[in-house]
Short mmCIF file of C-alpha atoms and ligand atoms in Angstrom, two decimals:
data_model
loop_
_atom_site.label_atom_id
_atom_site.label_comp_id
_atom_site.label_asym_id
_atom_site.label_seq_id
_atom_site.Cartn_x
_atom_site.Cartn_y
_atom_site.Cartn_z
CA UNK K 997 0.00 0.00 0.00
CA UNK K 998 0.94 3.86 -0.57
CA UNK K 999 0.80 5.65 2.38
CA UNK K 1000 0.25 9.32 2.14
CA UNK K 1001 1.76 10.25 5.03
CA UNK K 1002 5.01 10.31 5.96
CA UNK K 1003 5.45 9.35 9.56
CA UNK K 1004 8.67 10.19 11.63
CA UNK K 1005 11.14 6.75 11.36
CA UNK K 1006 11.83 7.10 14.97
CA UNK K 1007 10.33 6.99 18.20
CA UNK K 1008 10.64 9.30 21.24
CA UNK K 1009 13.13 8.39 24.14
CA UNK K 1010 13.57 11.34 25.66
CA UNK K 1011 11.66 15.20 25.55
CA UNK K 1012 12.35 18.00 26.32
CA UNK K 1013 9.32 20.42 28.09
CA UNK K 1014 7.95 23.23 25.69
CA UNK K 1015 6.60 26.33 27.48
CA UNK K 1016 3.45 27.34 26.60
CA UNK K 1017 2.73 31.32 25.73
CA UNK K 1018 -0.33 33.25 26.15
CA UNK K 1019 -0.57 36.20 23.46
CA UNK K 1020 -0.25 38.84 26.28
CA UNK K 1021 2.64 37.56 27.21
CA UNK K 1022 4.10 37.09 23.99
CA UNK K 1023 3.43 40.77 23.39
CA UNK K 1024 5.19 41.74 26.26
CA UNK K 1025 8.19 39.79 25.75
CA UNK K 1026 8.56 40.91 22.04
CA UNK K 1027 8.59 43.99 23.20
CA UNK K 1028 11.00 43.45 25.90
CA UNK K 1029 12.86 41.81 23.11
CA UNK K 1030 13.22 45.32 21.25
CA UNK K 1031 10.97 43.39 18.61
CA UNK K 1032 13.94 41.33 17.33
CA UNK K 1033 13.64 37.82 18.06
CA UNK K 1034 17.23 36.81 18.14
CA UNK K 1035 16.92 38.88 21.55
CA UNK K 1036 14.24 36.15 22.89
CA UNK K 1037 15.21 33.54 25.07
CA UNK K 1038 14.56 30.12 24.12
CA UNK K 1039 11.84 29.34 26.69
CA UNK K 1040 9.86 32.33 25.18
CA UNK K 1041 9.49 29.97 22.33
CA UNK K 1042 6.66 27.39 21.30
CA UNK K 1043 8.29 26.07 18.11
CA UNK K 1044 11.53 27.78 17.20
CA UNK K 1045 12.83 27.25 13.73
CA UNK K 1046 15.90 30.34 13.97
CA UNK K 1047 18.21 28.20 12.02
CA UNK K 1048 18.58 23.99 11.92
CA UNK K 1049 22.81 24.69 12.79
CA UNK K 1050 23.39 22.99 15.81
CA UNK K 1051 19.61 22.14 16.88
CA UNK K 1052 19.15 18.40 15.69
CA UNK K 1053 18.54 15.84 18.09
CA UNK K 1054 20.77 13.27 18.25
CA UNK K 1055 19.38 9.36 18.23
CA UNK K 1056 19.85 7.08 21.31
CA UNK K 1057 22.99 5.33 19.15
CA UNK K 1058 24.76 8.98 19.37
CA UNK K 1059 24.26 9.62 22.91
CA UNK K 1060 25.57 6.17 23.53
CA UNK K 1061 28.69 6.99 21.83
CA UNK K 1062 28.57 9.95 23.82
CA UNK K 1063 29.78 7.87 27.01
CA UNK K 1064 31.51 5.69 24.90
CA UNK K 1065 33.81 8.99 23.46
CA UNK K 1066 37.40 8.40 24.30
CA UNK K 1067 38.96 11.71 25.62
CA UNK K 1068 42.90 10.86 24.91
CA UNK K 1069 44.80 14.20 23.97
CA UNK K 1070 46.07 12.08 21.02
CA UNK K 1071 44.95 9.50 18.67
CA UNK K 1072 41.45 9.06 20.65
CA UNK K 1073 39.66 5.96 19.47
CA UNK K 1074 36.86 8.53 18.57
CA UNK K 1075 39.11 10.43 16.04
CA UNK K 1076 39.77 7.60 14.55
CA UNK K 1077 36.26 6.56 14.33
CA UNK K 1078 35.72 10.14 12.89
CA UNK K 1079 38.38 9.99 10.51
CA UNK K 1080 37.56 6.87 9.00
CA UNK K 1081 33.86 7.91 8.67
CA UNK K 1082 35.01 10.89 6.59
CA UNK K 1083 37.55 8.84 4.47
CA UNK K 1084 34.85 6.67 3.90
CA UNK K 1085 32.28 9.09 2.82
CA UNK K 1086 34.66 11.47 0.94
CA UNK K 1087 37.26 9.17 -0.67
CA UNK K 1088 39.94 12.26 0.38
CA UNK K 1089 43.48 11.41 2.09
CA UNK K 1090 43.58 14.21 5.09
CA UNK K 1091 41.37 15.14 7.59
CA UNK K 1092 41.14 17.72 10.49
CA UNK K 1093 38.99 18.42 12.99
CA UNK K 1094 37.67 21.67 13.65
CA UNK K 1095 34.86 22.74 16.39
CA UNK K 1096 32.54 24.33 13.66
CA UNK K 1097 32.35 24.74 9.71
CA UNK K 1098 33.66 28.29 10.18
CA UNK K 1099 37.01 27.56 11.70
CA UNK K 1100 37.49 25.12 8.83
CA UNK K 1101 36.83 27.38 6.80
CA UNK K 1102 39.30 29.96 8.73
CA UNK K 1103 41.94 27.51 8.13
CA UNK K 1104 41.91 26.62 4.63
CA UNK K 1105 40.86 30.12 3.56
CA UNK K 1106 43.30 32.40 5.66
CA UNK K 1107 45.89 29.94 3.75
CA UNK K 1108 44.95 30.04 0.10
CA UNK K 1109 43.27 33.69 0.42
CA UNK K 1110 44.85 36.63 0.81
CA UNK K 1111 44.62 40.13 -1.15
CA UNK K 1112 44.42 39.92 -4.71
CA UNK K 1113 42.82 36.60 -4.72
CA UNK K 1114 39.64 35.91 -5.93
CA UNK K 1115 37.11 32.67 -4.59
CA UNK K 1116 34.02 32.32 -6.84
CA UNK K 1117 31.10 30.04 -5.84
CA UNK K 1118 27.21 29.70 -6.52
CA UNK K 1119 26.63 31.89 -3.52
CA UNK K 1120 29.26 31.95 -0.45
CA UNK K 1121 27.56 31.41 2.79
CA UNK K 1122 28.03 34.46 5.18
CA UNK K 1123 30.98 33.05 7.52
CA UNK K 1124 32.66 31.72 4.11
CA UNK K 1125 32.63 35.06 2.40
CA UNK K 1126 34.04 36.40 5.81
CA UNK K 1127 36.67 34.42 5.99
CA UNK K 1128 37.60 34.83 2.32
CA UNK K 1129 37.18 39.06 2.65
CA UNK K 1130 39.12 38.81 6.36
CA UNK K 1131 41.96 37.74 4.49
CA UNK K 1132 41.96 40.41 2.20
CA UNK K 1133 40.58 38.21 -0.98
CA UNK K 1134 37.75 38.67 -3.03
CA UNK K 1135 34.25 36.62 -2.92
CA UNK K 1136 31.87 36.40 -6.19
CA UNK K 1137 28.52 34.71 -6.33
CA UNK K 1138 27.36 33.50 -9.66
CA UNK K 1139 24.17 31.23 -9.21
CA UNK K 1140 22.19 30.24 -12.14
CA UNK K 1141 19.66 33.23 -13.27
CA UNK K 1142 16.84 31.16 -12.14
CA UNK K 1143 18.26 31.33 -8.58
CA UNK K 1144 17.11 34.77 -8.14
CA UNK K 1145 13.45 34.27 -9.27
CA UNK K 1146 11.12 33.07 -5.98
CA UNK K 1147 8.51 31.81 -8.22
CA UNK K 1148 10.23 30.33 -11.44
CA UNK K 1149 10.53 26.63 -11.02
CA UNK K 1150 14.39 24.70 -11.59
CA UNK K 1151 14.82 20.93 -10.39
CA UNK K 1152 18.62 22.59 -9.52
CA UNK K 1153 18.37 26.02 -8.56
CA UNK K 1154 21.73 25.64 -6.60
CA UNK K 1155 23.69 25.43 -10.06
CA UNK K 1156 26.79 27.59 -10.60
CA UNK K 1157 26.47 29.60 -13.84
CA UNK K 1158 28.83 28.56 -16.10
CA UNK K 1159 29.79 30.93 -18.60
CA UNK K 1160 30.24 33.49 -15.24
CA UNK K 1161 32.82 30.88 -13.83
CA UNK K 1162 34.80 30.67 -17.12
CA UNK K 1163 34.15 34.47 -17.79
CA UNK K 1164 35.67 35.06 -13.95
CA UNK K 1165 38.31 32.44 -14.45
CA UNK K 1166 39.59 34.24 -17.42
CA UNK K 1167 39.37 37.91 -16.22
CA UNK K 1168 40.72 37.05 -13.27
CA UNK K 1169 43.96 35.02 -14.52
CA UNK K 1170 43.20 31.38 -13.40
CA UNK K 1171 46.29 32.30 -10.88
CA UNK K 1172 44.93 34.80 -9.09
CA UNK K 1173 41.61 32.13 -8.59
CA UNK K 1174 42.24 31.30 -4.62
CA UNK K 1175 39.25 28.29 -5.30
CA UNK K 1176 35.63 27.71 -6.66
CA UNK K 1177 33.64 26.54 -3.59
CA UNK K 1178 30.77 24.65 -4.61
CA UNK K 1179 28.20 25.18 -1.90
CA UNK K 1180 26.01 21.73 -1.14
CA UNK K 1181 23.05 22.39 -0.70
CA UNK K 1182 22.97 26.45 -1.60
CA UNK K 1183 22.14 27.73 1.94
CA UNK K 1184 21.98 31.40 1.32
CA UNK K 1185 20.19 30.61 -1.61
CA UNK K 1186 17.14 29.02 -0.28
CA UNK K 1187 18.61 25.39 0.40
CA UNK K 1188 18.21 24.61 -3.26
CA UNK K 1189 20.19 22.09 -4.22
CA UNK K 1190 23.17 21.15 -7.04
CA UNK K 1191 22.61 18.97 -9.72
CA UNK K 1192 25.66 16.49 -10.50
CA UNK K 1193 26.18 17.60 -14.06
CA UNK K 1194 26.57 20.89 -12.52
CA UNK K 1195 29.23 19.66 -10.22
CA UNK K 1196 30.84 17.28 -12.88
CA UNK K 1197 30.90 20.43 -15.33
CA UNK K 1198 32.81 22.73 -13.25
CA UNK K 1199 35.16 20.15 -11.83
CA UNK K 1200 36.41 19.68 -15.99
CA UNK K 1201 36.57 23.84 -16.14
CA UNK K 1202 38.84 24.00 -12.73
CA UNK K 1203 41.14 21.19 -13.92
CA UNK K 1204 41.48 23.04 -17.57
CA UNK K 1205 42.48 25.96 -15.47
CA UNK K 1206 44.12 23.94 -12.36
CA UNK K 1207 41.69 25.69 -10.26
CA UNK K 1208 41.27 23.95 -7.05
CA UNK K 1209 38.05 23.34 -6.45
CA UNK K 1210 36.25 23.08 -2.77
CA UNK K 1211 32.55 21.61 -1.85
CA UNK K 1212 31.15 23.42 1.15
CA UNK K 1213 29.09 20.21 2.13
CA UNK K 1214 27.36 20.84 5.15
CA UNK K 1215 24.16 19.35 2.94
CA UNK K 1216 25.48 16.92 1.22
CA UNK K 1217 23.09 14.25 2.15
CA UNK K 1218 19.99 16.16 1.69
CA UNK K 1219 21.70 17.08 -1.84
CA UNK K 1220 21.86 13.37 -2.59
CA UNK K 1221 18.40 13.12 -2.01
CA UNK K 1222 17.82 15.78 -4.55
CA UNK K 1223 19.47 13.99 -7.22
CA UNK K 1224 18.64 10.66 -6.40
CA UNK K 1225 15.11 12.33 -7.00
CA UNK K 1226 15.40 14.56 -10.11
CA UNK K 1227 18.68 13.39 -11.97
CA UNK K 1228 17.43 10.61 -13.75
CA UNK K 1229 21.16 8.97 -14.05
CA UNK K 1230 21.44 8.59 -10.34
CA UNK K 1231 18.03 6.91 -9.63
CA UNK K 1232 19.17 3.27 -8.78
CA UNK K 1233 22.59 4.59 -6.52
CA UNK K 1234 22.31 5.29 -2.83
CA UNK K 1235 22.49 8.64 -1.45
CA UNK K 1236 26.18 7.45 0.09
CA UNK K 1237 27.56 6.82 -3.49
CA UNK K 1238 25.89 9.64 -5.16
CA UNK K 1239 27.52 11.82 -2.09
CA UNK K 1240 31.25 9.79 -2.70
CA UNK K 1241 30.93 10.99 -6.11
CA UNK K 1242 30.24 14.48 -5.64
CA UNK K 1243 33.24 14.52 -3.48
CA UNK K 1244 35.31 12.82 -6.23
CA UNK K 1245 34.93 15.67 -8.22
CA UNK K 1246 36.23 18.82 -6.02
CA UNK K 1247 39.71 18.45 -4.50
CA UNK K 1248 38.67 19.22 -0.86
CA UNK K 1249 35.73 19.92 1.72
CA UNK K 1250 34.85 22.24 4.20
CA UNK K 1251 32.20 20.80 6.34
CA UNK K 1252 30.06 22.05 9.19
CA UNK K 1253 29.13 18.78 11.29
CA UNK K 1254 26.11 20.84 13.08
CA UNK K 1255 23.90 20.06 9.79
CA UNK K 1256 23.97 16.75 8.13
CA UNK K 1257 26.05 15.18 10.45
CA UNK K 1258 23.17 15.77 13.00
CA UNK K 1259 25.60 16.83 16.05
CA UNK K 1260 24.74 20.15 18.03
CA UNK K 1261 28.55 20.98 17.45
CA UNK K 1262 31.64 19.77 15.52
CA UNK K 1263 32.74 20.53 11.87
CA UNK K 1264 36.05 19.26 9.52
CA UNK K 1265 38.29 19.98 6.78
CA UNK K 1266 39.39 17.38 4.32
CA UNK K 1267 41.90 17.35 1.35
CA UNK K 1268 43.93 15.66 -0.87
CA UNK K 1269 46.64 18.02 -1.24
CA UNK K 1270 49.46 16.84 1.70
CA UNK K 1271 51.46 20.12 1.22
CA UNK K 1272 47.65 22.63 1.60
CA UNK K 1273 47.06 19.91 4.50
CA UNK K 1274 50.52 20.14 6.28
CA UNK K 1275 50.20 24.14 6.83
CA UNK K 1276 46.49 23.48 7.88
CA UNK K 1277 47.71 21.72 10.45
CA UNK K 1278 50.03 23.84 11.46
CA UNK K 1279 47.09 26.68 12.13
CA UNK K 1280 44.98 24.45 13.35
CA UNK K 1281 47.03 23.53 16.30
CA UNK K 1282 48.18 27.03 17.22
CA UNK K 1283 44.49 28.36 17.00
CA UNK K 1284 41.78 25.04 17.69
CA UNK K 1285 43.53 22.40 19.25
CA UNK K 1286 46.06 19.28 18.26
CA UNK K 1287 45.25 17.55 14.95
CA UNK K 1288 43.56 14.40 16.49
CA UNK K 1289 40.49 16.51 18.27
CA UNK K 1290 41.12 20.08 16.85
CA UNK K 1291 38.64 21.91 19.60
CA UNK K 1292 36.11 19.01 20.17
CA UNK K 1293 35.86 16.65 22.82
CA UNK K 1294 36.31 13.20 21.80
CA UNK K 1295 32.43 12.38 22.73
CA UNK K 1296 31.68 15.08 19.73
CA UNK K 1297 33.81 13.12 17.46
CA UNK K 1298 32.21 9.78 18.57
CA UNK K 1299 28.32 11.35 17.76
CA UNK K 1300 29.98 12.71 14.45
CA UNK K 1301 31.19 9.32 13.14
CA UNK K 1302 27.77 7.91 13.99
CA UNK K 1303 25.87 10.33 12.84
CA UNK K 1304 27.65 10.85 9.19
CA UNK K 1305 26.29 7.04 8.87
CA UNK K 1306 22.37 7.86 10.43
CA UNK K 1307 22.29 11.14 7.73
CA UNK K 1308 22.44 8.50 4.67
CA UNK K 1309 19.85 6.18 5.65
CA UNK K 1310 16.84 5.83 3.24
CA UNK K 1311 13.72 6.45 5.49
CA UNK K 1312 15.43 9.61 7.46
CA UNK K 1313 16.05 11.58 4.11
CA UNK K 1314 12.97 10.77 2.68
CA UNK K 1315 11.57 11.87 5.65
CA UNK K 1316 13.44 14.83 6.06
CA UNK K 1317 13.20 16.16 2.76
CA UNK K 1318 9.41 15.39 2.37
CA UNK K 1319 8.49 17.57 5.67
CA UNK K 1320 9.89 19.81 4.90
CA UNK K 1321 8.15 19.84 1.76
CA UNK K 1322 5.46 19.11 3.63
CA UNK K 1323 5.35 22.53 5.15
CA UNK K 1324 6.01 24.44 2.23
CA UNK K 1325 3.28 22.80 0.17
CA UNK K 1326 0.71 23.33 2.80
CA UNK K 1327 1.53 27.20 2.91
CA UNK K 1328 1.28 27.25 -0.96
CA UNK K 1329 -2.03 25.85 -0.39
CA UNK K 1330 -2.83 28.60 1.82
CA UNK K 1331 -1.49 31.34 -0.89
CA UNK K 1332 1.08 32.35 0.74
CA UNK K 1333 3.91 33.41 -1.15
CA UNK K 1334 7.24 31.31 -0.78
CA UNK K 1335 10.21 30.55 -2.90
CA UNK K 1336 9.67 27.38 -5.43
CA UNK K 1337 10.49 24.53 -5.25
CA UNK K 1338 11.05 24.09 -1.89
CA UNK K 1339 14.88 23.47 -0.65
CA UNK K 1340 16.01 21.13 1.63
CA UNK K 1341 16.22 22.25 5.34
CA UNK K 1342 13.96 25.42 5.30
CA UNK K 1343 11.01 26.86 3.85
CA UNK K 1344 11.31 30.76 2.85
CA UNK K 1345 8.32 33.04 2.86
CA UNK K 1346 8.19 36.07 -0.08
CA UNK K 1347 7.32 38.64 3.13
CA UNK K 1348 6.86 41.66 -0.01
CA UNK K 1349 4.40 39.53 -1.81
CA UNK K 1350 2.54 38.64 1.55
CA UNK K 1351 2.74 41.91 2.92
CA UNK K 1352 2.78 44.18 -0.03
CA UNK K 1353 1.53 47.60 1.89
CA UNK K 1354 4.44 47.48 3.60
CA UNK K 1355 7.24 49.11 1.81
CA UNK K 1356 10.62 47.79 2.13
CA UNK K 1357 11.91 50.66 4.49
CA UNK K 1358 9.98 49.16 7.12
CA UNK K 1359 11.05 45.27 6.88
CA UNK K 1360 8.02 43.86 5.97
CA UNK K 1361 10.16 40.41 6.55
CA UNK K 1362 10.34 41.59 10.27
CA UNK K 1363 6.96 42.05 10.28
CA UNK K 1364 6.01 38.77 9.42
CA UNK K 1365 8.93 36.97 11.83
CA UNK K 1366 7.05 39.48 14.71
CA UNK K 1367 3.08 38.15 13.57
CA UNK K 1368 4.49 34.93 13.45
CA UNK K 1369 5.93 35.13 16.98
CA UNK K 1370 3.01 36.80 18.50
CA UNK K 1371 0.36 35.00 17.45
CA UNK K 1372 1.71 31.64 17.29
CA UNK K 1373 5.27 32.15 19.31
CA UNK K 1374 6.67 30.90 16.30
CA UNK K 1375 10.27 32.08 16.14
CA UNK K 1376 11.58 32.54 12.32
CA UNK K 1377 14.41 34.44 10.79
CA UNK K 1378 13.97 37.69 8.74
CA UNK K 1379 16.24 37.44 5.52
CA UNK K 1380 15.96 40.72 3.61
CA UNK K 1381 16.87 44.21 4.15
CA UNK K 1382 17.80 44.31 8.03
CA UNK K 1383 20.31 41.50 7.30
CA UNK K 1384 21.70 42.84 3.88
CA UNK K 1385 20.40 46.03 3.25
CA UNK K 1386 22.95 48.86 3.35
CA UNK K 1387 22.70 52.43 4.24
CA UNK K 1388 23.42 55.15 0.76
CA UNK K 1389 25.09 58.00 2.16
CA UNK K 1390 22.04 60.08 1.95
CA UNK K 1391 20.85 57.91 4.67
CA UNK K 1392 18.68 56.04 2.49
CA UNK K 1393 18.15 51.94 2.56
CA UNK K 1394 19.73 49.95 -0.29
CA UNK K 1395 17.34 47.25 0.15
CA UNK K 1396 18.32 43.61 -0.56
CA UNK K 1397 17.09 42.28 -3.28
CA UNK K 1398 14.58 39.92 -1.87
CA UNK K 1399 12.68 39.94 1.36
CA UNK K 1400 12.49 36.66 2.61
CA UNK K 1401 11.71 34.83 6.50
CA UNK K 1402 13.31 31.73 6.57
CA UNK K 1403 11.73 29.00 8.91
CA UNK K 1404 14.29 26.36 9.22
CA UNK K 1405 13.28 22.65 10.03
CA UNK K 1406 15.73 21.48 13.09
CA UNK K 1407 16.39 17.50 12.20
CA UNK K 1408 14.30 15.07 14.05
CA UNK K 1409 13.01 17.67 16.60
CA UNK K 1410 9.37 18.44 15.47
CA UNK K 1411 6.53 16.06 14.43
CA UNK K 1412 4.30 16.84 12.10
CA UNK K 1413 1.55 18.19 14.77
CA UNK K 1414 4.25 21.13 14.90
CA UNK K 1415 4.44 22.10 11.74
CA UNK K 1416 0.48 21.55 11.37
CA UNK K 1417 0.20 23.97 14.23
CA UNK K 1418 2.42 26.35 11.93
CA UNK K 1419 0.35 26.23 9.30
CA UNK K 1420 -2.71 27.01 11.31
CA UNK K 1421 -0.72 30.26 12.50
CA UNK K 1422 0.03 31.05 8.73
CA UNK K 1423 -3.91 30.99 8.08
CA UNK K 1424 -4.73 32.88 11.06
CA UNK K 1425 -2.14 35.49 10.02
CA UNK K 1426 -4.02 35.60 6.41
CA UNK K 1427 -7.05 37.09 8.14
CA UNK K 1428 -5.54 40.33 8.59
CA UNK K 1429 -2.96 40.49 6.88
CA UNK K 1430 -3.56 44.58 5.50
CA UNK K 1431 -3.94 45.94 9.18
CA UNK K 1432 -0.04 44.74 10.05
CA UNK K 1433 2.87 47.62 10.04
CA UNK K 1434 6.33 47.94 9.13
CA UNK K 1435 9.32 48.35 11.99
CA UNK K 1436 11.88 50.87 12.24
CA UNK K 1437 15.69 50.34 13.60
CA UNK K 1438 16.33 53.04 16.70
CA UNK K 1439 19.60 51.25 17.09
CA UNK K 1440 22.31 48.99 15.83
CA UNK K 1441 26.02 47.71 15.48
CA UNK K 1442 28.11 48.95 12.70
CA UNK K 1443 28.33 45.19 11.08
CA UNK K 1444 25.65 41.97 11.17
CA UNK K 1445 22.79 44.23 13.00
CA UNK K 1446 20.30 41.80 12.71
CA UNK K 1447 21.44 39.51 15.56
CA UNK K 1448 20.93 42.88 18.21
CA UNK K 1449 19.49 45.90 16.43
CA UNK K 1450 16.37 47.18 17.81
CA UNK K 1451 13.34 48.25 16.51
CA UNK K 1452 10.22 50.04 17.28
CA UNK K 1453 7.21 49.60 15.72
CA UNK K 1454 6.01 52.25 12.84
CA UNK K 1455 2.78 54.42 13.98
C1 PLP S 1022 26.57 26.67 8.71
C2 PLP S 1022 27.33 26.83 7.48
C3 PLP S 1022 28.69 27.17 7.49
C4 PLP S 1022 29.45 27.53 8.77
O1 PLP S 1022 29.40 26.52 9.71
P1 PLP S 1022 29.37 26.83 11.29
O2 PLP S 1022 29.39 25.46 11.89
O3 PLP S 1022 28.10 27.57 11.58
O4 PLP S 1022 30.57 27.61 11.64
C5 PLP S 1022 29.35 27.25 6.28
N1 PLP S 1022 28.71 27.01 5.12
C6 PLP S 1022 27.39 26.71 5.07
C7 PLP S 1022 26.74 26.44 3.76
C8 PLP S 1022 26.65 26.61 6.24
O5 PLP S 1022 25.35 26.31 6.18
#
């Protein structure tokens, strides 16, 4: 028989209370919370889907290896166990250990970066492009057109435009090209994922150039699941060999373990380049730790290894991927606006298209992350002009170019009574929609202001 729903492939061990909200006191701590809601505490929270870094639940097999984690200063048991899991599912010769994506990224970056080089990718997530500028390079983003168009269906809307990344190559002088970093899935750019061919295509253009080329794989298992699904070639391989082969391709990975390798913190570097790896090392033990635990404890390494195996099996992606499908496809139902298809770990809301009275000077995004809060205590993340817009020197907002709330799906967390109670709060919100107002910022930091501006609402 076909079943129609798609139940969670795991039963609950252990939970963890959720406070329950009443809407006076939701306004009251929003407002206390200088209406941004990365300045609420957890326990304000009914269902809080902020980001899914960090926030998975590990299965009773982790937490086992937990107690089982070996804490040796050198050559723990559980580093090896780490290090053969990433052999294993990369095919690369070196690994280190780092205790998030972003000091991986520190190390192999601040190395090959440097002014005057330039790193090109389908769109560099925010600590990557940090990293890269920090060291004085240059970062370019060149998704696929499509990419930028909420609406327009693309089975791959993660792809890397081509003739940019040969145009770039070229202009640049393939020298000067510090890496192209493949990001897996596109986070910034609505967890769409990367098709293969894609992959396969610009791995030939970066060894016509000897361009090294980088996957930022932090998805890569919910990426398999994308082409296991749409790429008809791959249909009869598992998501672990469609994953190895993706790796084949690039000459190295950067890899926060807080996503697909469902630990709350961890993260690696791997390579095949001894010489790259050797000064990598060297960093990493002046600045994260020595090269056999590199910042994490050897019970993080332990849950890694296990849970770089749990992220491939069959039932969890498909169940993964579909609710979070799930979600979107409900909301579409409802007519509310939301970038097509839906991506992998997150569902984003179009907050103009929903809230189109409210121009983009007053964040209609933050409007819709505060409705969704108050009336549901629903805790999203506003993606539009408080994060990127910029101030002209007239004092005028550069807006970004889309304004977007991001509701990301922690793994294994919520059931699907959650996310039905989310969708209830998105119909609710429908009702009256034209009688919600825009925000304005009475204070922020000179750089990332949308972890602690503040804002007042607009009378
Ligand atoms: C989260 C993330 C990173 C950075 O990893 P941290 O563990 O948060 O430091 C880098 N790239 C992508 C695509 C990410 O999603």
């Amino acid at each position: 028989m076909h079943h129609k729903v798609t139940i969670e492939p795991f039963r609950i061990k252990v939970v963890e209370q959720i406070k329950m909200t009443t809407d006076e006191e939701r306004i009251n701590f929003i407002k206390n919370a200088h209406y941004n809601p990365f300045l609420l505490t957890a326990e304000e929270v009914i269902i809080d889907l902020l980001t899914d870094s960090g926030t998975s639940a590990m299965s009773a097999e982790q937490w086992a290896g937990i107690m089982r984690g070996d804490e040796s200063y050198a050559g723990a048991r559980s580093w090896i166990r780490m290090r053969d899991a990433i052999l294993d599912m990369t095919g690369y010769k070196y690994v280190l250990p780092t205790h998030q994506g972003r000091a991986a990224e520190h190390l192999l970056y601040g190395n090959i970066g440097g002014p005057g080089k330039v790193f090109i990718s389908n769109t560099h997530f925010d600590t990557t492009r940090a990293n890269i500028e920090y060291s004085g390079a240059t970062a370019i983003d060149i998704a696929i057109e499509e990419a930028h168009q909420p609406e327009v269906y693309h089975p791959f809307k993660g792809d890397m435009d081509l003739i940019k990344l040969r145009n770039e190559i070229e202009k640049n002088g393939a020298e000067n090209i510090g890496a192209v970093i493949l990001t897996v899935t596109n986070n910034s750019g609505g967890g769409q994922p990367v098709s293969m061919q894609n992959a396969k295509d610009i791995s030939l253009i970066c060894k016509e150039y000897g361009v090294l080329f980088i996957l930022d794989s932090c998805r890569i298992a919910e990426n398999a699941y994308f082409i296991k699904d749409r790429e008809e070639a791959y249909k009869d391989k598992s998501y672990k060999e469609i994953a190895r082969e993706m790796f084949g391709l690039a000459d190295g990975t950067v890899m926060s373990a807080k996503k697909d390798a469902i630990v709350n913190m961890g993260g690696f570097l791997a390579l095949n380049d001894e010489k790259l790896f050797n000064s990598c090392r060297t960093v990493l033990i002046i600045t994260e730790g020595y090269s056999t635990y590199g910042g994490l404890s050897g019970r993080d390494m332990e849950a890694i290894a296990i849970g770089l195996k749990e992220v491939f099996e069959p039932d969890y992606l498909h169940y993964r991927i579909t609710s979070t499908t799930y979600l979107g496809d409900k909301l579409f139902e409802l007519g509310v606006p939301t970038i097509r298809p839906i991506g992998g770990h997150a569902v984003y809301v179009d907050a103009k298209a929903f809230y189109p009275h409210i121009p983009v000077e007053q964040f209609p995004g933050q409007a819709l992350a505060i409705e969704l809060y108050k009336l549901g205590g629903i805790r999203a993340c506003e993606i539009g002009s408080v994060m990127f817009g910029k101030t002209a020197e007239d004092g005028s907002l550069i807006p970004s170019n889309m304004e977007l709330v991001r509701m990301a799906i922690p793994r294994r967390v919520y059931t699907q009574s959650h996310i039905d109670y989310v969708v209830e709060v998105f119909a609710e919100l429908r009702k009256n929609k034209e009688a919600v107002k825009g925000y304005k910022i009475v204070e922020e930091p000179p750089f990332l202001r949308h972890f602690t501006a503040h804002f007042e609402p607009v009378s």
